[in-house]
């Protein structure tokens, strides 16, 4: 029970740790304290709402619709993250910090937290509900929960300091690329969901890297949460990864070009 | 442009059309899968219905099959697996991993009994 709880907690808390890590890397200011409270409040509110509504959801919403809603949430998460990357986040030392510290940007970060909380808390809440009904496993469950939360928090803090140091050295592209990798990793989960409900045709596995890095190893869990690691990818995964990486880059280039044209129009000849 | 989107939509619809599939059933009782070993045909996509007789939710998970689905208490769910080459594919119930375990044998020969394959 302890190991099982630890693995489940890690699996569901790690993505939330990563989004929190990126949030703190990009938004380190005095005023972030207010938004941090909002950040935590959003996640807790989502958890409470799900706990209250889980019975109604189970009875009234078809399970296939639930899968489609989950897929829609992943897509929405990716789109908001792309918007942030292209229009709001800092990509060069010439850009001022105003751009990525305004109210709209912080609201978008909160939406990202809310979406991931909806997705991951939905499963973990079901597990908690099951365990709470069994008194004799409360101790190993509590230990597993504490350990899992502690490990997730440690990864958040360590990752924050590493990324923040790169951010302060103006390695914006590295930090943005890692953030994009995380978002693409979340989006890639829709492939297995779509195949599972027969909305997408299954394809042959391209290769199997389980002998190098098994998905159910510790590093495998970490990489699944961070970049959506897939040991047995199909052509759909390759297509989605490629497109999901290229589209924000195209958007960013277009944005830069537009900005350059605006500036050159204003400059006297 | 509209015509292109319409054609693309039709293409995707046809591509993902759910043709008649063999149906297999797994049941969860007291955090155990029944049957613990299931045989399905090779190189065919099959429909797997998982019925959870317990009051608590369970999560069907398999790294080998790349499948992960929560089944609410006293509810059922449907997932599609395959086409798979011959071999053994392990799965487990994530919420009760110590007890809820099973294996799917993908074989060339499957004996049909009535409408459902198992």
Short mmCIF file of C-alpha atoms in Angstrom, two decimals:
data_model
loop_
_atom_site.label_atom_id
_atom_site.label_comp_id
_atom_site.label_asym_id
_atom_site.label_seq_id
_atom_site.Cartn_x
_atom_site.Cartn_y
_atom_site.Cartn_z
CA UNK A 1 0.00 0.00 0.00
CA UNK A 2 2.83 2.40 0.87
CA UNK A 3 4.74 1.85 -2.39
CA UNK A 4 1.52 1.85 -4.39
CA UNK A 5 0.39 5.13 -2.83
CA UNK A 6 3.83 6.64 -3.37
CA UNK A 7 3.81 5.76 -7.06
CA UNK A 8 0.26 7.02 -7.60
CA UNK A 9 0.94 10.28 -5.77
CA UNK A 10 4.16 10.82 -7.71
CA UNK A 11 2.50 10.08 -11.02
CA UNK A 12 -0.22 12.64 -10.38
CA UNK A 13 1.70 15.31 -8.47
CA UNK A 14 4.81 15.48 -10.67
CA UNK A 15 3.09 17.27 -13.59
CA UNK A 16 1.65 19.77 -11.12
CA UNK A 17 5.12 20.23 -9.63
CA UNK A 18 6.54 20.93 -13.05
CA UNK A 19 3.93 23.51 -13.98
CA UNK A 20 4.46 25.15 -10.58
CA UNK A 21 8.22 25.11 -11.18
CA UNK A 22 7.85 26.90 -14.51
CA UNK A 23 5.38 29.34 -13.01
CA UNK A 24 7.83 30.37 -10.27
CA UNK A 25 10.75 30.53 -12.71
CA UNK A 26 8.91 32.96 -14.98
CA UNK A 27 7.13 34.97 -12.27
CA UNK A 28 9.61 35.69 -9.54
CA UNK A 29 8.58 39.01 -8.04
CA UNK A 30 7.26 40.37 -4.75
CA UNK A 31 3.75 40.54 -6.18
CA UNK A 32 3.93 36.84 -7.04
CA UNK A 33 3.04 36.05 -3.44
CA UNK A 34 -0.57 37.08 -4.10
CA UNK A 35 -0.68 35.02 -7.27
CA UNK A 36 0.96 32.07 -5.53
CA UNK A 37 -1.88 32.05 -3.03
CA UNK A 38 -4.37 32.20 -5.88
CA UNK A 39 -2.39 29.43 -7.56
CA UNK A 40 -2.71 27.11 -4.57
CA UNK A 41 -6.33 28.14 -3.98
CA UNK A 42 -7.23 27.24 -7.58
CA UNK A 43 -5.79 23.75 -7.22
CA UNK A 44 -7.50 23.13 -3.89
CA UNK A 45 -10.81 24.50 -5.18
CA UNK A 46 -10.69 22.17 -8.16
CA UNK A 47 -10.02 19.22 -5.86
CA UNK A 48 -12.93 20.13 -3.59
CA UNK A 49 -15.31 20.64 -6.50
CA UNK A 50 -14.39 17.29 -7.97
CA UNK A 51 -14.85 15.59 -4.61
CA UNK A 52 -18.35 17.06 -4.30
CA UNK A 53 -19.36 16.45 -7.89
CA UNK A 54 -17.79 13.05 -8.56
CA UNK A 55 -21.06 11.15 -7.98
CA UNK A 56 -23.02 13.44 -10.30
CA UNK A 57 -20.30 13.21 -12.91
CA UNK A 58 -20.28 9.43 -12.73
CA UNK A 59 -24.06 9.14 -13.03
CA UNK A 60 -24.77 11.78 -15.64
CA UNK A 61 -21.83 11.86 -18.00
CA UNK A 62 -21.13 9.00 -20.34
CA UNK A 63 -17.64 7.55 -19.84
CA UNK A 64 -16.71 8.17 -23.46
CA UNK A 65 -17.64 11.83 -23.03
CA UNK A 66 -15.40 11.93 -19.97
CA UNK A 67 -12.50 10.73 -22.09
CA UNK A 68 -13.27 13.35 -24.73
CA UNK A 69 -13.43 16.05 -22.06
CA UNK A 70 -10.04 14.92 -20.76
CA UNK A 71 -8.61 15.06 -24.29
CA UNK A 72 -10.11 18.52 -24.75
CA UNK A 73 -8.47 19.68 -21.53
CA UNK A 74 -5.05 18.50 -22.70
CA UNK A 75 -5.51 20.36 -25.98
CA UNK A 76 -6.68 23.49 -24.18
CA UNK A 77 -3.67 23.30 -21.88
CA UNK A 78 -1.33 23.11 -24.85
CA UNK A 79 -3.03 26.00 -26.67
CA UNK A 80 -2.85 28.31 -23.64
CA UNK A 81 0.80 27.36 -23.12
CA UNK A 82 1.54 28.11 -26.78
CA UNK A 83 -0.12 31.49 -26.45
CA UNK A 84 2.03 32.21 -23.41
CA UNK A 85 5.19 31.14 -25.19
CA UNK A 86 4.53 33.08 -28.36
CA UNK A 87 3.06 36.30 -26.98
CA UNK A 88 3.87 36.64 -23.31
CA UNK A 89 7.09 34.98 -22.20
CA UNK A 90 10.48 36.56 -22.44
CA UNK A 91 12.70 35.29 -25.24
CA UNK A 92 15.50 37.84 -25.34
CA UNK A 93 17.32 40.30 -23.12
CA UNK A 94 15.96 43.16 -25.25
CA UNK A 95 12.41 42.39 -24.22
CA UNK A 96 11.26 44.12 -21.07
CA UNK A 97 10.01 42.22 -18.08
CA UNK A 98 6.64 44.05 -18.30
CA UNK A 99 5.49 41.73 -21.03
CA UNK A 100 5.53 38.58 -18.95
CA UNK A 101 4.52 40.07 -15.62
CA UNK A 102 1.20 41.59 -16.51
CA UNK A 103 -2.15 40.55 -15.10
CA UNK A 104 -3.28 38.69 -18.23
CA UNK A 105 -0.17 36.51 -18.25
CA UNK A 106 -0.61 35.56 -14.61
CA UNK A 107 -4.27 34.72 -15.23
CA UNK A 108 -3.20 32.39 -18.05
CA UNK A 109 -0.79 30.62 -15.70
CA UNK A 110 -3.64 30.07 -13.27
CA UNK A 111 -5.74 28.56 -16.04
CA UNK A 112 -2.89 26.16 -16.79
CA UNK A 113 -2.80 25.12 -13.14
CA UNK A 114 -6.58 24.70 -13.04
CA UNK A 115 -6.60 22.49 -16.14
CA UNK A 116 -3.82 20.22 -14.91
CA UNK A 117 -5.43 20.03 -11.48
CA UNK A 118 -8.73 18.97 -13.07
CA UNK A 119 -7.01 16.23 -15.01
CA UNK A 120 -4.75 14.79 -12.33
CA UNK A 121 -6.81 15.35 -9.23
CA UNK A 122 -9.75 13.50 -10.78
CA UNK A 123 -7.90 10.18 -10.67
CA UNK A 124 -6.10 10.67 -7.40
CA UNK A 125 -9.31 11.77 -5.70
CA UNK A 126 -10.91 8.41 -6.63
CA UNK A 127 -7.94 6.60 -5.13
CA UNK A 128 -8.14 8.66 -1.92
CA UNK A 129 -11.86 7.94 -1.67
CA UNK A 130 -11.17 4.23 -1.90
CA UNK A 131 -8.42 4.24 0.69
CA UNK A 132 -10.32 6.39 3.16
CA UNK A 133 -12.95 3.64 3.32
CA UNK A 134 -10.34 1.20 4.70
CA UNK A 135 -9.15 2.10 8.20
CA UNK A 136 -6.37 -0.49 8.39
CA UNK A 137 -4.37 1.05 5.53
CA UNK A 138 -4.49 4.67 6.67
CA UNK A 139 -0.95 4.62 8.10
CA UNK A 140 0.87 3.26 5.02
CA UNK A 141 -1.33 5.48 2.87
CA UNK A 142 -0.42 8.59 4.88
CA UNK A 143 3.27 7.71 4.72
CA UNK A 144 3.07 7.15 0.98
CA UNK A 145 1.24 10.45 0.54
CA UNK A 146 3.83 12.32 2.61
CA UNK A 147 6.75 10.72 0.79
CA UNK A 148 5.24 11.35 -2.63
CA UNK A 149 4.42 14.96 -1.82
CA UNK A 150 7.91 15.45 -0.39
CA UNK A 151 9.60 14.03 -3.47
CA UNK A 152 7.44 16.18 -5.77
CA UNK A 153 8.22 19.26 -3.70
CA UNK A 154 11.95 18.48 -3.75
CA UNK A 155 11.90 18.15 -7.52
CA UNK A 156 9.99 21.44 -7.76
CA UNK A 157 12.52 23.29 -5.60
CA UNK A 158 15.57 21.76 -7.25
CA UNK A 159 14.19 22.36 -10.73
CA UNK A 160 13.28 25.92 -9.81
CA UNK A 161 16.83 26.80 -8.73
CA UNK A 162 18.40 25.13 -11.76
CA UNK A 163 16.06 26.80 -14.25
CA UNK A 164 16.07 30.11 -12.48
CA UNK A 165 19.87 30.26 -12.67
CA UNK A 166 19.64 29.71 -16.43
CA UNK A 167 16.89 32.30 -16.66
CA UNK A 168 19.02 34.87 -14.79
CA UNK A 169 21.89 34.15 -17.19
CA UNK A 170 19.40 35.01 -19.97
CA UNK A 171 19.26 31.49 -21.38
CA UNK A 172 15.62 32.18 -22.22
CA UNK A 173 15.51 29.79 -25.15
CA UNK A 174 16.60 26.87 -22.99
CA UNK A 175 13.93 27.54 -20.35
CA UNK A 176 11.25 28.14 -22.99
CA UNK A 177 12.23 24.97 -24.83
CA UNK A 178 11.94 22.93 -21.64
CA UNK A 179 8.55 24.49 -20.96
CA UNK A 180 7.43 23.67 -24.50
CA UNK A 181 8.70 20.08 -24.07
CA UNK A 182 6.61 19.74 -20.94
CA UNK A 183 3.50 21.07 -22.68
CA UNK A 184 4.01 18.83 -25.72
CA UNK A 185 4.47 15.90 -23.34
CA UNK A 186 1.08 16.61 -21.81
CA UNK A 187 -0.52 16.94 -25.23
CA UNK A 188 0.95 13.63 -26.38
CA UNK A 189 -1.24 11.78 -23.87
CA UNK A 190 -4.23 12.34 -26.13
CA UNK A 191 -2.88 9.81 -28.63
CA UNK A 192 -3.28 6.83 -26.29
CA UNK A 193 -6.65 8.14 -25.11
CA UNK A 194 -7.95 8.48 -28.67
CA UNK A 195 -6.70 5.00 -29.65
CA UNK A 196 -8.18 3.55 -26.47
CA UNK A 197 -11.70 4.77 -27.31
CA UNK A 198 -11.27 3.83 -30.97
CA UNK A 199 -11.34 7.39 -32.30
CA UNK A 200 -7.91 6.90 -33.81
CA UNK A 201 -6.65 3.92 -35.73
CA UNK A 202 -3.90 1.95 -33.96
CA UNK A 203 -0.59 1.89 -35.71
CA UNK A 204 2.44 -0.33 -35.44
CA UNK A 205 4.99 0.53 -32.83
CA UNK A 206 8.01 2.21 -34.39
CA UNK A 207 10.51 1.10 -31.79
CA UNK A 208 10.65 -0.15 -28.23
CA UNK A 209 13.05 1.58 -25.86
CA UNK A 210 11.93 -0.31 -22.75
CA UNK A 211 15.25 -2.16 -22.72
CA UNK A 212 17.05 1.22 -22.41
CA UNK A 213 14.65 3.07 -20.16
CA UNK A 214 11.57 1.18 -18.92
CA UNK A 215 8.45 3.26 -18.50
CA UNK A 216 7.79 1.78 -15.07
CA UNK A 217 11.23 2.71 -13.69
CA UNK A 218 11.84 5.76 -11.49
CA UNK A 219 13.43 7.76 -14.31
CA UNK A 220 10.70 6.54 -16.63
CA UNK A 221 8.00 7.99 -14.36
CA UNK A 222 9.94 11.24 -14.16
CA UNK A 223 10.31 11.55 -17.93
CA UNK A 224 6.68 10.57 -18.57
CA UNK A 225 5.59 13.45 -16.35
CA UNK A 226 8.16 15.90 -17.72
CA UNK A 227 8.28 15.30 -21.47
CA UNK A 228 5.63 12.64 -22.06
CA UNK A 229 8.19 9.89 -22.59
CA UNK A 230 6.81 7.03 -24.62
CA UNK A 231 8.84 3.82 -24.80
CA UNK A 232 6.69 2.37 -27.60
CA UNK A 233 5.73 5.28 -29.84
CA UNK A 234 3.67 4.99 -32.98
CA UNK A 235 3.62 7.23 -36.04
CA UNK A 236 0.88 9.30 -34.38
CA UNK A 237 3.27 10.19 -31.54
CA UNK A 238 5.95 11.27 -33.99
CA UNK A 239 3.51 13.40 -36.01
CA UNK A 240 2.03 15.02 -32.91
CA UNK A 241 5.40 15.74 -31.30
CA UNK A 242 6.77 17.26 -34.50
CA UNK A 243 3.74 19.44 -35.15
CA UNK A 244 3.37 20.45 -31.52
CA UNK A 245 6.99 21.63 -31.45
CA UNK A 246 6.93 23.36 -34.83
CA UNK A 247 3.66 25.31 -34.50
CA UNK A 248 4.71 27.52 -31.57
CA UNK A 249 8.06 28.15 -33.27
CA UNK A 250 6.26 29.30 -36.41
CA UNK A 251 4.00 31.48 -34.27
CA UNK A 252 6.98 32.96 -32.50
CA UNK A 253 8.81 33.72 -35.78
CA UNK A 254 5.70 35.35 -37.18
CA UNK A 255 5.34 37.43 -34.02
CA UNK A 256 8.98 38.50 -34.18
CA UNK A 257 8.61 39.43 -37.85
CA UNK A 258 5.49 41.46 -37.12
CA UNK A 259 7.27 43.25 -34.25
CA UNK A 260 10.25 44.00 -36.47
CA UNK A 261 7.97 45.40 -39.20
CA UNK A 262 6.14 47.60 -36.67
CA UNK A 263 9.42 48.99 -35.35
CA UNK A 264 10.86 49.65 -38.82
CA UNK A 265 7.61 51.40 -39.86
CA UNK A 266 7.93 53.77 -36.90
CA UNK A 267 11.59 54.56 -37.39
CA UNK A 268 12.26 57.67 -39.50
CA UNK A 269 13.85 56.87 -42.88
CA UNK B 1 -11.60 25.82 -48.10
CA UNK B 2 -14.95 24.60 -46.75
CA UNK B 3 -14.86 21.70 -49.20
CA UNK B 4 -11.38 20.75 -48.01
CA UNK B 5 -12.48 20.68 -44.39
CA UNK B 6 -15.56 18.67 -45.26
CA UNK B 7 -13.49 16.10 -47.15
CA UNK B 8 -10.95 15.93 -44.35
CA UNK B 9 -13.73 15.38 -41.83
CA UNK B 10 -15.21 12.55 -43.93
CA UNK B 11 -11.80 10.99 -44.33
CA UNK B 12 -11.14 11.05 -40.59
CA UNK B 13 -14.61 9.67 -39.95
CA UNK B 14 -14.01 6.77 -42.30
CA UNK B 15 -10.54 6.26 -40.93
CA UNK B 16 -11.81 5.85 -37.43
CA UNK B 17 -14.96 3.92 -38.27
CA UNK B 18 -15.78 1.33 -35.63
CA UNK B 19 -16.29 -1.85 -37.55
CA UNK B 20 -17.56 -5.02 -35.89
CA UNK B 21 -14.99 -6.17 -33.33
CA UNK B 22 -14.59 -9.24 -31.19
CA UNK B 23 -15.71 -8.52 -27.65
CA UNK B 24 -13.95 -9.72 -24.51
CA UNK B 25 -14.96 -9.14 -20.92
CA UNK B 26 -12.94 -8.65 -17.78
CA UNK B 27 -14.55 -8.45 -14.38
CA UNK B 28 -13.23 -6.94 -11.18
CA UNK B 29 -14.41 -8.51 -7.93
CA UNK B 30 -12.77 -7.89 -4.56
CA UNK B 31 -9.87 -6.17 -6.33
CA UNK B 32 -9.15 -9.21 -8.51
CA UNK B 33 -9.48 -9.57 -12.25
CA UNK B 34 -11.55 -12.40 -13.65
CA UNK B 35 -10.30 -14.07 -15.70
CA UNK B 36 -6.72 -13.35 -14.66
CA UNK B 37 -5.50 -14.67 -18.00
CA UNK B 38 -7.28 -13.70 -21.17
CA UNK B 39 -6.65 -14.92 -24.71
CA UNK B 40 -7.21 -12.59 -27.64
CA UNK B 41 -6.43 -13.05 -31.33
CA UNK B 42 -3.26 -11.65 -32.85
CA UNK B 43 -3.24 -8.76 -35.32
CA UNK B 44 -6.84 -7.75 -34.61
CA UNK B 45 -8.31 -4.84 -32.76
CA UNK B 46 -10.66 -6.11 -30.06
CA UNK B 47 -13.15 -4.52 -27.72
CA UNK B 48 -12.49 -5.13 -24.05
CA UNK B 49 -15.34 -4.48 -21.63
CA UNK B 50 -14.23 -4.12 -18.02
CA UNK B 51 -16.94 -4.50 -15.42
CA UNK B 52 -16.18 -3.33 -11.91
CA UNK B 53 -18.38 -5.17 -9.40
CA UNK B 54 -16.67 -3.50 -6.43
CA UNK B 55 -18.00 -0.35 -4.84
CA UNK B 56 -14.63 1.38 -5.13
CA UNK B 57 -13.11 2.66 -8.35
CA UNK B 58 -10.23 0.86 -10.01
CA UNK B 59 -7.79 1.96 -12.67
CA UNK B 60 -6.97 -0.52 -15.40
CA UNK B 61 -3.37 0.11 -16.41
CA UNK B 62 -0.96 -1.64 -18.72
CA UNK B 63 2.44 -0.38 -19.83
CA UNK B 64 2.63 -3.23 -22.36
CA UNK B 65 -0.68 -2.27 -23.96
CA UNK B 66 -0.36 1.51 -23.42
CA UNK B 67 -3.75 1.62 -21.80
CA UNK B 68 -4.95 3.44 -18.72
CA UNK B 69 -8.61 3.83 -17.77
CA UNK B 70 -10.48 4.51 -14.57
CA UNK B 71 -13.53 2.37 -13.91
CA UNK B 72 -15.90 3.85 -11.36
CA UNK B 73 -17.35 1.63 -8.66
CA UNK B 74 -20.17 -0.67 -9.88
CA UNK B 75 -19.72 0.58 -13.41
CA UNK B 76 -18.30 -0.64 -16.67
CA UNK B 77 -16.03 0.78 -19.29
CA UNK B 78 -14.91 -0.10 -22.79
CA UNK B 79 -11.43 0.11 -24.22
CA UNK B 80 -10.01 -1.09 -27.50
CA UNK B 81 -6.72 -2.95 -27.68
CA UNK B 82 -4.69 -4.19 -30.59
CA UNK B 83 -3.81 -5.08 -33.20
CA UNK B 84 -1.03 -6.83 -31.32
CA UNK B 85 1.59 -9.38 -32.32
CA UNK B 86 1.72 -12.74 -30.54
CA UNK B 87 2.97 -12.48 -26.98
CA UNK B 88 2.10 -11.77 -23.36
CA UNK B 89 0.90 -8.39 -22.20
CA UNK B 90 0.62 -7.67 -18.51
CA UNK B 91 -1.89 -5.37 -16.89
CA UNK B 92 -2.82 -4.44 -13.34
CA UNK B 93 -5.25 -2.41 -11.32
CA UNK B 94 -3.31 0.63 -10.29
CA UNK B 95 -5.33 1.33 -7.17
CA UNK B 96 -4.81 -2.23 -5.87
CA UNK B 97 -1.67 -3.29 -7.67
CA UNK B 98 -0.79 -6.10 -5.22
CA UNK B 99 -3.91 -8.10 -5.96
CA UNK B 100 -5.39 -6.87 -9.23
CA UNK B 101 -3.04 -8.32 -11.81
CA UNK B 102 -3.48 -10.20 -15.01
CA UNK B 103 -2.02 -11.09 -18.35
CA UNK B 104 -3.40 -11.03 -21.86
CA UNK B 105 -2.13 -13.79 -24.13
CA UNK B 106 -2.21 -12.78 -27.76
CA UNK B 107 -2.38 -15.96 -29.81
CA UNK B 108 -3.05 -17.04 -33.34
CA UNK B 109 -5.90 -19.37 -32.39
CA UNK B 110 -9.01 -18.27 -30.51
CA UNK B 111 -12.05 -20.50 -29.88
CA UNK B 112 -15.31 -18.56 -30.08
CA UNK B 113 -18.21 -19.32 -27.74
CA UNK B 114 -21.40 -17.54 -28.77
CA UNK B 115 -21.51 -13.77 -29.23
CA UNK B 116 -18.71 -12.95 -26.80
CA UNK B 117 -15.29 -14.37 -27.36
CA UNK B 118 -14.68 -15.29 -23.66
#
